[in-house]
Amino acid sequence: MKKTMLSKTMVGRTAVKALLATALLAGVIVGQVGPVSATAAKPTAAPIMRDNLSKYGLVKDVELPVTVTAGGLSYTLEKIMIYDFNSKDAINLRKTYKYGEESSLISKPTYFVWTKITIKNNSKKIVSNDKNGEYWVLSFKGLVSVDPVRNWSRIKKPNDKMALNSFILKPGEQLSTYQAYMYGNTAFDHFAIRLYFDGQFSEKFVVEEL
């Protein structure tokens, strides 16, 4: 009787070992797929959309971001989106930041331009646009430039990181923010960034003149 029970026990253990061996073997086979998959090329992340210039017939000669430097001030255009003035995106931005329906120079805009920028003060003096006006201009045709608009809901907040109005940068300081513009019905011909600071001038063409 004992031998019979012992035999059954041994058979049971043998069966368990066989099952374990099968499971381990299956694990090895499955595991072989794992490491191969891990070393395989990962899906490439979708490129960051930095502009929609091609929508308006502008073919870039250089890719964003683009940096222009003059007299110790650097301006980097990180992103630019041009919207038809009455498009959903333009309306949402205008409502969110209370930009209104016109700028100081353009009474009937055709386009609303939204940019992401970084400015850095590399000079030894404090840089401010409160009294000296704009240091940079964005031009799409000849000397015609887009007109910056103020964000009236946050007008008293300098160095605003959501919507630029005024800025004050000490030496070595920088600011990453967004800036809005309006543009009339002038056709698009090129796209240039022009910077003037401390008696020095610099420009870069993102889209060369035709």
mmCIF file of N, CA and C in Angstrom, residues 60-134:
data_model
loop_
_atom_site.group_PDB
_atom_site.id
_atom_site.type_symbol
_atom_site.label_atom_id
_atom_site.label_comp_id
_atom_site.label_asym_id
_atom_site.label_seq_id
_atom_site.Cartn_x
_atom_site.Cartn_y
_atom_site.Cartn_z
ATOM 1 N N LYS A 60 9.956 77.380 -46.323
ATOM 2 C CA LYS A 60 11.076 77.767 -45.455
ATOM 3 C C LYS A 60 12.436 77.420 -46.088
ATOM 4 N N ASP A 61 13.373 78.335 -45.906
ATOM 5 C CA ASP A 61 14.762 78.077 -46.271
ATOM 6 C C ASP A 61 15.552 77.601 -45.063
ATOM 7 N N VAL A 62 15.058 77.911 -43.881
ATOM 8 C CA VAL A 62 15.649 77.416 -42.631
ATOM 9 C C VAL A 62 14.508 76.967 -41.731
ATOM 10 N N GLU A 63 14.799 76.008 -40.878
ATOM 11 C CA GLU A 63 13.783 75.488 -39.976
ATOM 12 C C GLU A 63 13.809 76.231 -38.640
ATOM 13 N N LEU A 64 12.666 76.333 -38.019
ATOM 14 C CA LEU A 64 12.578 76.892 -36.677
ATOM 15 C C LEU A 64 13.083 75.869 -35.669
ATOM 16 N N PRO A 65 13.619 76.333 -34.540
ATOM 17 C CA PRO A 65 13.723 77.717 -34.081
ATOM 18 C C PRO A 65 14.840 78.488 -34.783
ATOM 19 N N VAL A 66 14.630 79.799 -34.904
ATOM 20 C CA VAL A 66 15.596 80.694 -35.535
ATOM 21 C C VAL A 66 15.938 81.796 -34.546
ATOM 22 N N THR A 67 17.233 82.053 -34.384
ATOM 23 C CA THR A 67 17.697 83.078 -33.433
ATOM 24 C C THR A 67 18.365 84.232 -34.168
ATOM 25 N N VAL A 68 17.992 85.441 -33.788
ATOM 26 C CA VAL A 68 18.612 86.656 -34.321
ATOM 27 C C VAL A 68 19.186 87.426 -33.139
ATOM 28 N N THR A 69 20.435 87.900 -33.289
ATOM 29 C CA THR A 69 21.111 88.593 -32.192
ATOM 30 C C THR A 69 21.641 89.943 -32.665
ATOM 31 N N ALA A 70 21.440 90.973 -31.833
ATOM 32 C CA ALA A 70 21.962 92.306 -32.152
ATOM 33 C C ALA A 70 22.257 93.044 -30.849
ATOM 34 N N GLY A 71 23.458 93.544 -30.726
ATOM 35 C CA GLY A 71 23.818 94.402 -29.597
ATOM 36 C C GLY A 71 23.584 93.815 -28.216
ATOM 37 N N GLY A 72 23.696 92.530 -28.070
ATOM 38 C CA GLY A 72 23.531 91.936 -26.749
ATOM 39 C C GLY A 72 22.125 91.442 -26.441
ATOM 40 N N LEU A 73 21.210 91.567 -27.394
ATOM 41 C CA LEU A 73 19.853 91.051 -27.225
ATOM 42 C C LEU A 73 19.622 89.958 -28.257
ATOM 43 N N SER A 74 19.123 88.829 -27.810
ATOM 44 C CA SER A 74 18.823 87.755 -28.749
ATOM 45 C C SER A 74 17.331 87.460 -28.734
ATOM 46 N N TYR A 75 16.811 87.196 -29.916
ATOM 47 C CA TYR A 75 15.402 86.868 -30.100
ATOM 48 C C TYR A 75 15.334 85.537 -30.821
ATOM 49 N N THR A 76 14.637 84.572 -30.241
ATOM 50 C CA THR A 76 14.481 83.263 -30.862
ATOM 51 C C THR A 76 13.006 83.018 -31.147
ATOM 52 N N LEU A 77 12.715 82.787 -32.402
ATOM 53 C CA LEU A 77 11.359 82.422 -32.783
ATOM 54 C C LEU A 77 11.241 80.902 -32.686
ATOM 55 N N GLU A 78 10.472 80.445 -31.723
ATOM 56 C CA GLU A 78 10.299 79.010 -31.498
ATOM 57 C C GLU A 78 9.173 78.439 -32.361
ATOM 58 N N LYS A 79 8.129 79.242 -32.524
ATOM 59 C CA LYS A 79 6.938 78.743 -33.216
ATOM 60 C C LYS A 79 6.148 79.913 -33.760
ATOM 61 N N ILE A 80 5.533 79.731 -34.927
ATOM 62 C CA ILE A 80 4.663 80.764 -35.481
ATOM 63 C C ILE A 80 3.498 80.092 -36.195
ATOM 64 N N MET A 81 2.294 80.548 -35.855
ATOM 65 C CA MET A 81 1.090 80.034 -36.501
ATOM 66 C C MET A 81 0.287 81.219 -37.029
ATOM 67 N N ILE A 82 -0.042 81.155 -38.298
ATOM 68 C CA ILE A 82 -0.842 82.200 -38.932
ATOM 69 C C ILE A 82 -2.266 81.671 -39.069
ATOM 70 N N TYR A 83 -3.212 82.426 -38.555
ATOM 71 C CA TYR A 83 -4.610 82.010 -38.624
ATOM 72 C C TYR A 83 -5.429 83.038 -39.397
ATOM 73 N N ASP A 84 -6.358 82.578 -40.181
ATOM 74 C CA ASP A 84 -7.337 83.492 -40.745
ATOM 75 C C ASP A 84 -8.042 84.169 -39.580
ATOM 76 N N PHE A 85 -8.253 85.452 -39.689
ATOM 77 C CA PHE A 85 -8.696 86.238 -38.539
ATOM 78 C C PHE A 85 -9.988 85.714 -37.911
ATOM 79 N N ASN A 86 -10.878 85.194 -38.732
ATOM 80 C CA ASN A 86 -12.159 84.712 -38.215
ATOM 81 C C ASN A 86 -12.212 83.195 -38.055
ATOM 82 N N SER A 87 -11.041 82.565 -38.043
ATOM 83 C CA SER A 87 -11.003 81.124 -37.828
ATOM 84 C C SER A 87 -11.260 80.813 -36.353
ATOM 85 N N LYS A 88 -11.584 79.567 -36.086
ATOM 86 C CA LYS A 88 -11.882 79.145 -34.721
ATOM 87 C C LYS A 88 -10.696 79.388 -33.790
ATOM 88 N N ASP A 89 -9.482 79.038 -34.248
ATOM 89 C CA ASP A 89 -8.283 79.210 -33.412
ATOM 90 C C ASP A 89 -8.046 80.680 -33.087
ATOM 91 N N ALA A 90 -8.172 81.539 -34.096
ATOM 92 C CA ALA A 90 -7.945 82.974 -33.883
ATOM 93 C C ALA A 90 -8.977 83.560 -32.925
ATOM 94 N N ILE A 91 -10.213 83.175 -33.094
ATOM 95 C CA ILE A 91 -11.279 83.689 -32.223
ATOM 96 C C ILE A 91 -11.058 83.238 -30.785
ATOM 97 N N ASN A 92 -10.681 81.983 -30.607
ATOM 98 C CA ASN A 92 -10.440 81.465 -29.252
ATOM 99 C C ASN A 92 -9.299 82.208 -28.567
ATOM 100 N N LEU A 93 -8.228 82.467 -29.295
ATOM 101 C CA LEU A 93 -7.090 83.184 -28.719
ATOM 102 C C LEU A 93 -7.464 84.626 -28.379
ATOM 103 N N ARG A 94 -8.198 85.261 -29.261
ATOM 104 C CA ARG A 94 -8.594 86.648 -29.011
ATOM 105 C C ARG A 94 -9.515 86.748 -27.798
ATOM 106 N N LYS A 95 -10.422 85.787 -27.682
ATOM 107 C CA LYS A 95 -11.327 85.794 -26.540
ATOM 108 C C LYS A 95 -10.596 85.477 -25.242
ATOM 109 N N THR A 96 -9.694 84.516 -25.307
ATOM 110 C CA THR A 96 -8.967 84.105 -24.098
ATOM 111 C C THR A 96 -8.143 85.245 -23.529
ATOM 112 N N TYR A 97 -7.482 85.994 -24.406
ATOM 113 C CA TYR A 97 -6.585 87.054 -23.943
ATOM 114 C C TYR A 97 -7.119 88.453 -24.200
ATOM 115 N N LYS A 98 -8.355 88.538 -24.640
ATOM 116 C CA LYS A 98 -9.010 89.835 -24.852
ATOM 117 C C LYS A 98 -8.193 90.756 -25.762
ATOM 118 N N TYR A 99 -7.839 90.239 -26.936
ATOM 119 C CA TYR A 99 -7.049 91.025 -27.875
ATOM 120 C C TYR A 99 -7.879 92.019 -28.682
ATOM 121 N N GLY A 100 -9.162 91.834 -28.773
ATOM 122 C CA GLY A 100 -9.974 92.764 -29.533
ATOM 123 C C GLY A 100 -10.004 92.444 -31.016
ATOM 124 N N GLU A 101 -10.579 93.365 -31.785
ATOM 125 C CA GLU A 101 -10.811 93.139 -33.207
ATOM 126 C C GLU A 101 -9.832 93.892 -34.106
ATOM 127 N N GLU A 102 -8.957 94.696 -33.519
ATOM 128 C CA GLU A 102 -8.013 95.460 -34.335
ATOM 129 C C GLU A 102 -6.777 95.776 -33.513
ATOM 130 N N SER A 103 -5.749 96.218 -34.210
ATOM 131 C CA SER A 103 -4.526 96.649 -33.524
ATOM 132 C C SER A 103 -4.384 98.149 -33.710
ATOM 133 N N SER A 104 -3.326 98.705 -33.206
ATOM 134 C CA SER A 104 -3.155 100.159 -33.293
ATOM 135 C C SER A 104 -2.951 100.634 -34.727
ATOM 136 N N LEU A 105 -2.433 99.766 -35.602
ATOM 137 C CA LEU A 105 -2.158 100.156 -36.982
ATOM 138 C C LEU A 105 -3.075 99.492 -38.000
ATOM 139 N N ILE A 106 -3.737 98.426 -37.595
ATOM 140 C CA ILE A 106 -4.567 97.675 -38.544
ATOM 141 C C ILE A 106 -6.001 97.641 -38.041
ATOM 142 N N SER A 107 -6.879 98.295 -38.771
ATOM 143 C CA SER A 107 -8.274 98.383 -38.342
ATOM 144 C C SER A 107 -9.101 97.183 -38.790
ATOM 145 N N LYS A 108 -8.706 96.581 -39.915
ATOM 146 C CA LYS A 108 -9.427 95.407 -40.411
ATOM 147 C C LYS A 108 -8.440 94.289 -40.750
ATOM 148 N N PRO A 109 -7.987 93.572 -39.730
ATOM 149 C CA PRO A 109 -7.001 92.508 -39.958
ATOM 150 C C PRO A 109 -7.578 91.363 -40.783
ATOM 151 N N THR A 110 -6.721 90.764 -41.574
ATOM 152 C CA THR A 110 -7.092 89.559 -42.310
ATOM 153 C C THR A 110 -6.550 88.322 -41.624
ATOM 154 N N TYR A 111 -5.423 88.516 -40.912
ATOM 155 C CA TYR A 111 -4.771 87.377 -40.248
ATOM 156 C C TYR A 111 -4.445 87.702 -38.790
ATOM 157 N N PHE A 112 -4.467 86.672 -37.982
ATOM 158 C CA PHE A 112 -4.035 86.742 -36.591
ATOM 159 C C PHE A 112 -2.824 85.826 -36.469
ATOM 160 N N VAL A 113 -1.725 86.370 -35.976
ATOM 161 C CA VAL A 113 -0.457 85.625 -35.916
ATOM 162 C C VAL A 113 -0.089 85.368 -34.463
ATOM 163 N N TRP A 114 0.196 84.131 -34.158
ATOM 164 C CA TRP A 114 0.502 83.715 -32.782
ATOM 165 C C TRP A 114 1.906 83.126 -32.753
ATOM 166 N N THR A 115 2.783 83.683 -31.922
ATOM 167 C CA THR A 115 4.179 83.222 -31.894
ATOM 168 C C THR A 115 4.599 82.793 -30.492
ATOM 169 N N LYS A 116 5.522 81.865 -30.479
ATOM 170 C CA LYS A 116 6.193 81.497 -29.231
ATOM 171 C C LYS A 116 7.642 81.932 -29.371
ATOM 172 N N ILE A 117 8.140 82.685 -28.394
ATOM 173 C CA ILE A 117 9.471 83.270 -28.522
ATOM 174 C C ILE A 117 10.273 83.125 -27.225
ATOM 175 N N THR A 118 11.581 83.273 -27.378
ATOM 176 C CA THR A 118 12.475 83.388 -26.221
ATOM 177 C C THR A 118 13.390 84.579 -26.465
ATOM 178 N N ILE A 119 13.434 85.494 -25.515
ATOM 179 C CA ILE A 119 14.330 86.642 -25.624
ATOM 180 C C ILE A 119 15.325 86.587 -24.465
ATOM 181 N N LYS A 120 16.561 86.965 -24.756
ATOM 182 C CA LYS A 120 17.597 86.914 -23.724
ATOM 183 C C LYS A 120 18.438 88.180 -23.772
ATOM 184 N N ASN A 121 18.684 88.716 -22.591
ATOM 185 C CA ASN A 121 19.512 89.911 -22.458
ATOM 186 C C ASN A 121 20.953 89.495 -22.185
ATOM 187 N N ASN A 122 21.772 89.576 -23.211
ATOM 188 C CA ASN A 122 23.190 89.242 -23.075
ATOM 189 C C ASN A 122 24.057 90.483 -22.842
ATOM 190 N N SER A 123 23.400 91.626 -22.719
ATOM 191 C CA SER A 123 24.145 92.870 -22.530
ATOM 192 C C SER A 123 24.391 93.108 -21.043
ATOM 193 N N LYS A 124 25.002 94.246 -20.737
ATOM 194 C CA LYS A 124 25.298 94.594 -19.351
ATOM 195 C C LYS A 124 24.338 95.660 -18.813
ATOM 196 N N LYS A 125 23.252 95.878 -19.555
ATOM 197 C CA LYS A 125 22.270 96.877 -19.131
ATOM 198 C C LYS A 125 20.893 96.236 -19.045
ATOM 199 N N ILE A 126 20.001 96.901 -18.321
ATOM 200 C CA ILE A 126 18.619 96.426 -18.243
ATOM 201 C C ILE A 126 17.919 96.723 -19.567
ATOM 202 N N VAL A 127 17.204 95.746 -20.086
ATOM 203 C CA VAL A 127 16.494 95.900 -21.353
ATOM 204 C C VAL A 127 14.999 95.898 -21.081
ATOM 205 N N SER A 128 14.313 96.920 -21.613
ATOM 206 C CA SER A 128 12.877 97.036 -21.408
ATOM 207 C C SER A 128 12.229 97.587 -22.665
ATOM 208 N N ASN A 129 11.015 97.167 -22.932
ATOM 209 C CA ASN A 129 10.300 97.712 -24.093
ATOM 210 C C ASN A 129 9.222 98.715 -23.682
ATOM 211 N N ASP A 130 9.228 99.110 -22.425
ATOM 212 C CA ASP A 130 8.229 100.074 -21.942
ATOM 213 C C ASP A 130 8.363 101.430 -22.634
ATOM 214 N N LYS A 131 9.601 101.898 -22.756
ATOM 215 C CA LYS A 131 9.829 103.230 -23.303
ATOM 216 C C LYS A 131 10.395 103.212 -24.715
ATOM 217 N N ASN A 132 11.081 102.150 -25.034
ATOM 218 C CA ASN A 132 11.775 102.106 -26.321
ATOM 219 C C ASN A 132 10.990 101.402 -27.429
ATOM 220 N N GLY A 133 9.800 100.915 -27.121
ATOM 221 C CA GLY A 133 9.000 100.266 -28.148
ATOM 222 C C GLY A 133 9.507 98.873 -28.490
ATOM 223 N N GLU A 134 9.233 98.458 -29.710
ATOM 224 C CA GLU A 134 9.595 97.100 -30.127
ATOM 225 C C GLU A 134 11.036 97.043 -30.645
#
